[in-house]
mmCIF file of C-alpha atoms and ligand atoms in Angstrom:
data_model
loop_
_atom_site.group_PDB
_atom_site.id
_atom_site.type_symbol
_atom_site.label_atom_id
_atom_site.label_comp_id
_atom_site.label_asym_id
_atom_site.label_seq_id
_atom_site.Cartn_x
_atom_site.Cartn_y
_atom_site.Cartn_z
ATOM 1 C CA UNK H 1 85.605 149.207 70.624
ATOM 2 C CA UNK H 2 88.469 151.050 68.958
ATOM 3 C CA UNK H 3 89.304 154.650 69.785
ATOM 4 C CA UNK H 4 91.100 156.269 66.872
ATOM 5 C CA UNK H 5 92.284 159.834 66.494
ATOM 6 C CA UNK H 6 89.835 160.305 63.604
ATOM 7 C CA UNK H 7 86.861 159.617 65.847
ATOM 8 C CA UNK H 8 85.198 162.910 66.762
ATOM 9 C CA UNK H 9 84.306 161.673 70.164
ATOM 10 C CA UNK H 10 87.936 161.460 71.151
ATOM 11 C CA UNK H 11 88.325 165.027 72.376
ATOM 12 C CA UNK H 12 85.849 164.290 75.122
ATOM 13 C CA UNK H 13 88.012 161.424 76.256
ATOM 14 C CA UNK H 14 91.076 163.603 76.827
ATOM 15 C CA UNK H 15 92.497 164.728 80.147
ATOM 16 C CA UNK H 16 92.039 168.463 80.747
ATOM 17 C CA UNK H 17 95.503 168.646 82.324
ATOM 18 C CA UNK H 18 97.845 166.601 80.106
ATOM 19 C CA UNK H 19 95.680 166.207 76.983
ATOM 20 C CA UNK H 20 96.248 162.459 76.856
ATOM 21 C CA UNK H 21 93.403 159.962 76.680
ATOM 22 C CA UNK H 22 91.534 159.379 79.893
ATOM 23 C CA UNK H 23 92.787 155.824 80.046
ATOM 24 C CA UNK H 24 94.724 155.574 83.291
ATOM 25 C CA UNK H 25 92.662 155.420 86.484
ATOM 26 C CA UNK H 26 91.619 157.100 88.669
ATOM 27 C CA UNK H 27 89.656 159.361 86.328
ATOM 28 C CA UNK H 28 88.431 162.349 88.334
ATOM 29 C CA UNK H 29 85.774 164.824 87.229
ATOM 30 C CA UNK H 30 84.907 168.286 88.535
ATOM 31 C CA UNK H 31 81.469 169.048 90.031
ATOM 32 C CA UNK H 32 80.275 170.686 86.806
ATOM 33 C CA UNK H 33 81.651 167.818 84.695
ATOM 34 C CA UNK H 34 83.812 170.175 82.602
ATOM 35 C CA UNK H 35 87.226 169.197 83.924
ATOM 36 C CA UNK H 36 88.433 165.594 83.667
ATOM 37 C CA UNK H 37 91.747 164.399 84.969
ATOM 38 C CA UNK H 38 93.575 161.123 84.282
ATOM 39 C CA UNK H 39 95.667 159.004 86.629
ATOM 40 C CA UNK H 40 98.889 160.350 85.072
ATOM 41 C CA UNK H 41 98.028 163.732 86.553
ATOM 42 C CA UNK H 42 97.082 162.443 89.981
ATOM 43 C CA UNK H 43 99.613 164.683 91.695
ATOM 44 C CA UNK H 44 98.871 167.766 89.590
ATOM 45 C CA UNK H 45 96.219 170.374 90.216
ATOM 46 C CA UNK H 46 93.324 171.079 90.064
ATOM 47 C CA UNK H 47 92.453 169.109 93.147
ATOM 48 C CA UNK H 48 89.443 166.912 92.333
ATOM 49 C CA UNK H 49 87.738 164.273 94.446
ATOM 50 C CA UNK H 50 84.881 162.883 92.314
ATOM 51 C CA UNK H 51 85.945 159.588 90.861
ATOM 52 C CA UNK H 52 84.168 158.988 87.567
ATOM 53 C CA UNK H 53 83.474 155.280 87.936
ATOM 54 C CA UNK H 54 80.839 155.298 85.206
ATOM 55 C CA UNK H 55 83.381 156.575 82.681
ATOM 56 C CA UNK H 56 86.021 154.173 84.016
ATOM 57 C CA UNK H 57 83.762 151.174 83.522
ATOM 58 C CA UNK H 58 83.062 152.192 79.913
ATOM 59 C CA UNK H 59 86.699 153.169 79.327
ATOM 60 C CA UNK H 60 87.859 149.775 80.495
ATOM 61 C CA UNK H 61 86.118 148.225 77.457
ATOM 62 C CA UNK H 62 87.873 150.490 74.923
ATOM 63 C CA UNK H 63 91.115 150.163 73.001
ATOM 64 C CA UNK H 64 93.360 153.223 72.744
ATOM 65 C CA UNK H 65 96.288 154.383 70.610
ATOM 66 C CA UNK H 66 99.655 154.690 72.374
ATOM 67 C CA UNK H 67 100.610 158.116 73.775
ATOM 68 C CA UNK H 68 103.615 158.099 71.402
ATOM 69 C CA UNK H 69 102.535 158.982 67.884
ATOM 70 C CA UNK H 70 105.150 156.837 66.144
ATOM 71 C CA UNK H 71 103.938 153.761 68.007
ATOM 72 C CA UNK H 72 101.343 151.651 66.226
ATOM 73 C CA UNK H 73 100.223 149.597 69.232
ATOM 74 C CA UNK H 74 96.550 149.509 70.194
ATOM 75 C CA UNK H 75 96.139 149.114 73.910
ATOM 76 C CA UNK H 76 93.395 147.928 76.149
ATOM 77 C CA UNK H 77 92.660 149.995 79.253
ATOM 78 C CA UNK H 78 94.567 147.484 81.352
ATOM 79 C CA UNK H 79 97.702 147.604 79.184
ATOM 80 C CA UNK H 80 98.106 151.369 78.896
ATOM 81 C CA UNK H 81 100.045 152.173 82.054
ATOM 82 C CA UNK H 82 102.608 149.388 81.713
ATOM 83 C CA UNK H 83 103.005 149.970 77.984
ATOM 84 C CA UNK H 84 103.688 153.683 78.474
ATOM 85 C CA UNK H 85 106.588 152.841 80.778
ATOM 86 C CA UNK H 86 108.091 150.399 78.292
ATOM 87 C CA UNK H 87 107.086 151.703 74.838
ATOM 88 C CA UNK H 88 110.153 151.645 72.557
ATOM 89 C CA UNK H 89 109.252 155.210 71.469
ATOM 90 C CA UNK H 90 109.010 156.505 74.998
ATOM 91 C CA UNK H 91 110.915 159.654 75.927
ATOM 92 C CA UNK H 92 111.935 160.255 79.511
ATOM 93 C CA UNK H 93 113.581 163.211 81.170
ATOM 94 C CA UNK H 94 117.250 162.306 81.705
ATOM 95 C CA UNK H 95 117.407 161.219 85.378
ATOM 96 C CA UNK H 96 120.607 163.151 86.155
ATOM 97 C CA UNK H 97 120.401 166.433 88.003
ATOM 98 C CA UNK H 98 122.530 168.316 85.491
ATOM 99 C CA UNK H 99 119.964 167.590 82.765
ATOM 100 C CA UNK H 100 116.789 168.052 84.781
ATOM 101 C CA UNK H 101 116.751 171.829 84.722
ATOM 102 C CA UNK H 102 117.362 171.847 81.000
ATOM 103 C CA UNK H 103 114.421 169.458 80.535
ATOM 104 C CA UNK H 104 116.493 167.112 78.384
ATOM 105 C CA UNK H 105 114.322 164.292 77.059
ATOM 106 C CA UNK H 106 115.796 161.043 75.853
ATOM 107 C CA UNK H 107 114.849 157.592 74.725
ATOM 108 C CA UNK H 108 116.622 155.451 77.303
ATOM 109 C CA UNK H 109 116.537 152.313 75.140
ATOM 110 C CA UNK H 110 118.019 153.943 72.049
ATOM 111 C CA UNK H 111 119.898 157.040 73.238
ATOM 112 C CA UNK H 112 122.532 155.443 75.448
ATOM 113 C CA UNK H 113 124.922 157.816 73.686
ATOM 114 C CA UNK H 114 123.391 160.640 75.738
ATOM 115 C CA UNK H 115 124.624 158.969 78.926
ATOM 116 C CA UNK H 116 128.018 158.292 77.346
ATOM 117 C CA UNK H 117 128.643 161.849 76.197
ATOM 118 C CA UNK H 118 126.927 163.871 78.931
ATOM 119 C CA UNK H 119 127.625 161.692 81.962
ATOM 120 C CA UNK H 120 130.991 160.035 81.401
ATOM 121 C CA UNK H 121 131.913 157.654 84.148
ATOM 122 C CA UNK H 122 128.435 156.335 84.876
ATOM 123 C CA UNK H 123 128.454 153.538 82.309
ATOM 124 C CA UNK H 124 129.416 149.988 83.144
ATOM 125 C CA UNK H 125 129.169 146.720 81.265
ATOM 126 C CA UNK H 126 127.822 143.338 82.454
ATOM 127 C CA UNK H 127 128.213 144.082 86.150
ATOM 128 C CA UNK H 128 128.999 146.829 88.598
ATOM 129 C CA UNK H 129 131.675 146.123 91.196
ATOM 130 C CA UNK H 130 132.370 148.637 93.910
ATOM 131 C CA UNK H 131 133.685 148.412 97.450
ATOM 132 C CA UNK H 132 132.193 149.896 100.572
ATOM 133 C CA UNK H 133 134.630 152.803 100.618
ATOM 134 C CA UNK H 134 133.693 153.617 97.036
ATOM 135 C CA UNK H 135 130.024 153.755 98.003
ATOM 136 C CA UNK H 136 130.767 155.866 101.080
ATOM 137 C CA UNK H 137 132.790 158.261 98.977
ATOM 138 C CA UNK H 138 129.919 158.882 96.568
ATOM 139 C CA UNK H 139 127.167 158.325 99.123
ATOM 140 C CA UNK H 140 124.294 158.510 96.632
ATOM 141 C CA UNK H 141 124.777 157.899 92.944
ATOM 142 C CA UNK H 142 123.398 156.390 89.753
ATOM 143 C CA UNK H 143 125.062 154.108 87.223
ATOM 144 C CA UNK H 144 123.873 152.824 83.888
ATOM 145 C CA UNK H 145 124.635 149.147 83.461
ATOM 146 C CA UNK H 146 124.361 147.612 80.002
ATOM 147 C CA UNK H 147 123.834 143.889 79.616
ATOM 148 C CA UNK H 148 123.267 142.396 76.144
ATOM 149 C CA UNK H 149 122.973 146.012 74.945
ATOM 150 C CA UNK H 150 119.982 146.709 77.208
ATOM 151 C CA UNK H 151 120.373 149.525 79.745
ATOM 152 C CA UNK H 152 119.602 149.216 83.461
ATOM 153 C CA UNK H 153 119.613 152.155 85.829
ATOM 154 C CA UNK H 154 121.211 151.416 89.197
ATOM 155 C CA UNK H 155 120.404 153.757 92.070
ATOM 156 C CA UNK H 156 122.520 153.518 95.220
ATOM 157 C CA UNK H 157 121.738 155.564 98.298
ATOM 158 C CA UNK H 158 123.782 155.333 101.488
ATOM 159 C CA UNK H 159 122.105 156.632 104.626
ATOM 160 C CA UNK H 160 123.993 158.461 107.356
ATOM 161 C CA UNK H 161 127.640 157.510 107.370
ATOM 162 C CA UNK H 162 126.949 154.471 105.257
ATOM 163 C CA UNK H 163 125.568 152.073 107.882
ATOM 164 C CA UNK H 164 122.571 151.378 105.661
ATOM 165 C CA UNK H 165 122.702 151.182 101.887
ATOM 166 C CA UNK H 166 119.707 151.036 99.552
ATOM 167 C CA UNK H 167 120.189 149.610 96.082
ATOM 168 C CA UNK H 168 117.616 149.530 93.286
ATOM 169 C CA UNK H 169 117.856 148.336 89.688
ATOM 170 C CA UNK H 170 115.419 149.501 87.002
ATOM 171 C CA UNK H 171 114.885 148.695 83.337
ATOM 172 C CA UNK H 172 113.177 150.361 80.398
ATOM 173 C CA UNK H 173 111.602 147.395 78.661
ATOM 174 C CA UNK H 174 109.381 144.570 79.847
ATOM 175 C CA UNK H 175 111.815 141.629 79.755
ATOM 176 C CA UNK H 176 111.623 140.063 83.168
ATOM 177 C CA UNK H 177 114.949 139.988 84.929
ATOM 178 C CA UNK H 178 116.254 139.761 88.445
ATOM 179 C CA UNK H 179 119.183 141.646 89.789
ATOM 180 C CA UNK H 180 121.678 140.061 92.090
ATOM 181 C CA UNK H 181 123.697 141.831 94.733
ATOM 182 C CA UNK H 182 126.632 139.766 95.878
ATOM 183 C CA UNK H 183 128.454 140.970 98.958
ATOM 184 C CA UNK H 184 131.836 139.478 99.656
ATOM 185 C CA UNK H 185 134.998 140.203 101.501
ATOM 186 C CA UNK H 186 138.183 140.671 99.533
ATOM 187 C CA UNK H 187 140.008 138.307 101.877
ATOM 188 C CA UNK H 188 137.403 135.731 102.930
ATOM 189 C CA UNK H 189 136.466 134.669 99.423
ATOM 190 C CA UNK H 190 134.450 131.665 100.560
ATOM 191 C CA UNK H 191 131.897 133.772 102.397
ATOM 192 C CA UNK H 192 129.359 135.865 100.582
ATOM 193 C CA UNK H 193 125.800 137.133 100.914
ATOM 194 C CA UNK H 194 123.512 137.170 97.899
ATOM 195 C CA UNK H 195 120.309 139.122 97.391
ATOM 196 C CA UNK H 196 118.071 138.525 94.376
ATOM 197 C CA UNK H 197 115.156 140.783 93.547
ATOM 198 C CA UNK H 198 113.117 141.466 90.414
ATOM 199 C CA UNK H 199 114.183 144.416 88.278
ATOM 200 C CA UNK H 200 111.459 147.096 88.351
ATOM 201 C CA UNK H 201 110.219 148.886 85.251
ATOM 202 C CA UNK H 202 111.525 152.453 85.504
ATOM 203 C CA UNK H 203 109.007 155.193 86.213
ATOM 204 C CA UNK H 204 110.546 158.667 86.380
ATOM 205 C CA UNK H 205 107.867 159.790 88.825
ATOM 206 C CA UNK H 206 108.621 157.012 91.284
ATOM 207 C CA UNK H 207 112.322 156.276 90.940
ATOM 208 C CA UNK H 208 114.383 159.355 91.613
ATOM 209 C CA UNK H 209 117.701 159.524 93.434
ATOM 210 C CA UNK H 210 116.966 163.063 94.562
ATOM 211 C CA UNK H 211 113.626 162.039 96.065
ATOM 212 C CA UNK H 212 115.517 159.440 98.139
ATOM 213 C CA UNK H 213 117.888 162.185 99.241
ATOM 214 C CA UNK H 214 115.015 164.506 100.113
ATOM 215 C CA UNK H 215 116.313 167.100 97.686
ATOM 216 C CA UNK H 216 113.614 166.838 95.056
ATOM 217 C CA UNK H 217 110.478 168.919 94.841
ATOM 218 C CA UNK H 218 109.179 167.986 91.380
ATOM 219 C CA UNK H 219 105.390 168.045 91.606
ATOM 220 C CA UNK H 220 104.797 164.784 89.730
ATOM 221 C CA UNK H 221 107.362 162.816 91.755
ATOM 222 C CA UNK H 222 105.445 160.614 94.123
ATOM 223 C CA UNK H 223 108.164 160.540 96.799
ATOM 224 C CA UNK H 224 109.389 164.121 96.557
ATOM 225 C CA UNK H 225 109.695 166.129 99.762
ATOM 226 C CA UNK H 226 106.363 167.803 98.957
ATOM 227 C CA UNK H 227 104.529 164.641 100.000
ATOM 228 C CA UNK H 228 105.237 163.711 103.598
ATOM 229 C CA UNK H 229 102.604 160.937 103.512
ATOM 230 C CA UNK H 230 104.521 158.900 100.901
ATOM 231 C CA UNK H 231 107.943 159.084 102.579
ATOM 232 C CA UNK H 232 107.440 155.807 104.427
ATOM 233 C CA UNK H 233 107.121 153.801 101.210
ATOM 234 C CA UNK H 234 109.801 155.447 99.156
ATOM 235 C CA UNK H 235 112.308 152.626 99.598
ATOM 236 C CA UNK H 236 109.945 149.865 98.531
ATOM 237 C CA UNK H 237 111.738 149.304 95.214
ATOM 238 C CA UNK H 238 115.137 149.000 96.876
ATOM 239 C CA UNK H 239 117.131 146.303 98.620
ATOM 240 C CA UNK H 240 118.456 147.266 102.030
ATOM 241 C CA UNK H 241 121.994 146.286 102.953
ATOM 242 C CA UNK H 242 122.721 146.572 106.647
ATOM 243 C CA UNK H 243 126.453 147.180 106.697
ATOM 244 C CA UNK H 244 127.149 146.164 110.308
ATOM 245 C CA UNK H 245 125.285 142.849 110.003
ATOM 246 C CA UNK H 246 127.000 142.136 106.717
ATOM 247 C CA UNK H 247 130.430 142.799 108.230
ATOM 248 C CA UNK H 248 129.616 140.393 111.044
ATOM 249 C CA UNK H 249 128.648 137.656 108.606
ATOM 250 C CA UNK H 250 131.615 138.237 106.326
ATOM 251 C CA UNK H 251 133.944 138.531 109.349
ATOM 252 C CA UNK H 252 135.665 141.387 107.610
ATOM 253 C CA UNK H 253 135.723 145.156 107.331
ATOM 254 C CA UNK H 254 136.591 144.813 103.698
ATOM 255 C CA UNK H 255 133.309 144.640 101.828
ATOM 256 C CA UNK H 256 132.719 144.424 98.086
ATOM 257 C CA UNK H 257 129.499 144.760 96.124
ATOM 258 C CA UNK H 258 128.849 143.085 92.810
ATOM 259 C CA UNK H 259 125.588 143.971 91.085
ATOM 260 C CA UNK H 260 124.555 141.943 88.051
ATOM 261 C CA UNK H 261 121.474 140.962 86.040
ATOM 262 C CA UNK H 262 120.351 137.342 86.255
ATOM 263 C CA UNK H 263 117.431 135.337 84.796
ATOM 264 C CA UNK H 264 114.223 135.764 86.795
ATOM 265 C CA UNK H 265 113.689 133.296 89.588
ATOM 266 C CA UNK H 266 109.951 133.733 90.075
ATOM 267 C CA UNK H 267 107.612 133.980 87.101
ATOM 268 C CA UNK H 268 105.262 136.879 87.712
ATOM 269 C CA UNK H 269 101.948 136.430 85.858
ATOM 270 C CA UNK H 270 101.497 138.681 82.839
ATOM 271 C CA UNK H 271 99.826 142.033 83.254
ATOM 272 C CA UNK H 272 101.019 142.931 86.723
ATOM 273 C CA UNK H 273 103.245 145.952 86.983
HETATM 274 ZN ZN1 LIG A 1 96.335 163.690 82.548
HETATM 275 ZN ZN1 LIG A 2 103.797 152.674 72.415
HETATM 276 ZN ZN1 LIG A 3 121.565 163.664 80.915
HETATM 277 ZN ZN1 LIG A 4 112.362 163.335 92.445
#
């Protein structure tokens, strides 16, 4: 069944909090049935506990328009969440602190110029190369890597005095890619360590440098300091580099990082996020 904006029924299928269709689970309903909340608003008030499984089972048979008006896609219940993270018309808040307070929205796939003009120095092409001292100097930082004119957000977070480094790479469209982290010593060129992990589709509520740093208190950010129960999982999208172990393997203090995008090694079946 198609849900279209001309259908009168559609207002009853909207979330009372964000006014989008109730098409991302869990759908929660107040005791009196007047307030309905979608999965996008999971972390926002009001606090509801009744899961509306009857509605969810009907909703899962419907097709919905995309949240972005310019987009002509019709989406099944199961496609909505992934599509919203990768829709070519999607606007996201710029992930950099300087822009957060000003609520600057951008289309990451098409507005790379925003990064270039507002955040000079974060852009790199094809691959990012940086040495351990460079990482220690910045401690926690983001870079935008472009490969074949597609942007990738790289988040690097060094813990303590840099004995542990977390690196994550995120994209804004659904092409499956892996990222490769190559660690090598400037002197011992024969030795290197390589990590390969799938690139994760960027979700501004889950991937946030300032959440990693424990500085962020945005309500919708799953790993912000407001939510102590999620802190344990906040690094699950990141690769951990243990600096001491790596130095022992490389037999050198001189450690270089090369982060690049490579074809995917494992084919993940369609439809999984
Ligand atoms: Zn909502
Ligand atoms: Zn769309
Ligand atoms: Zn910005
Ligand atoms: Zn955050």
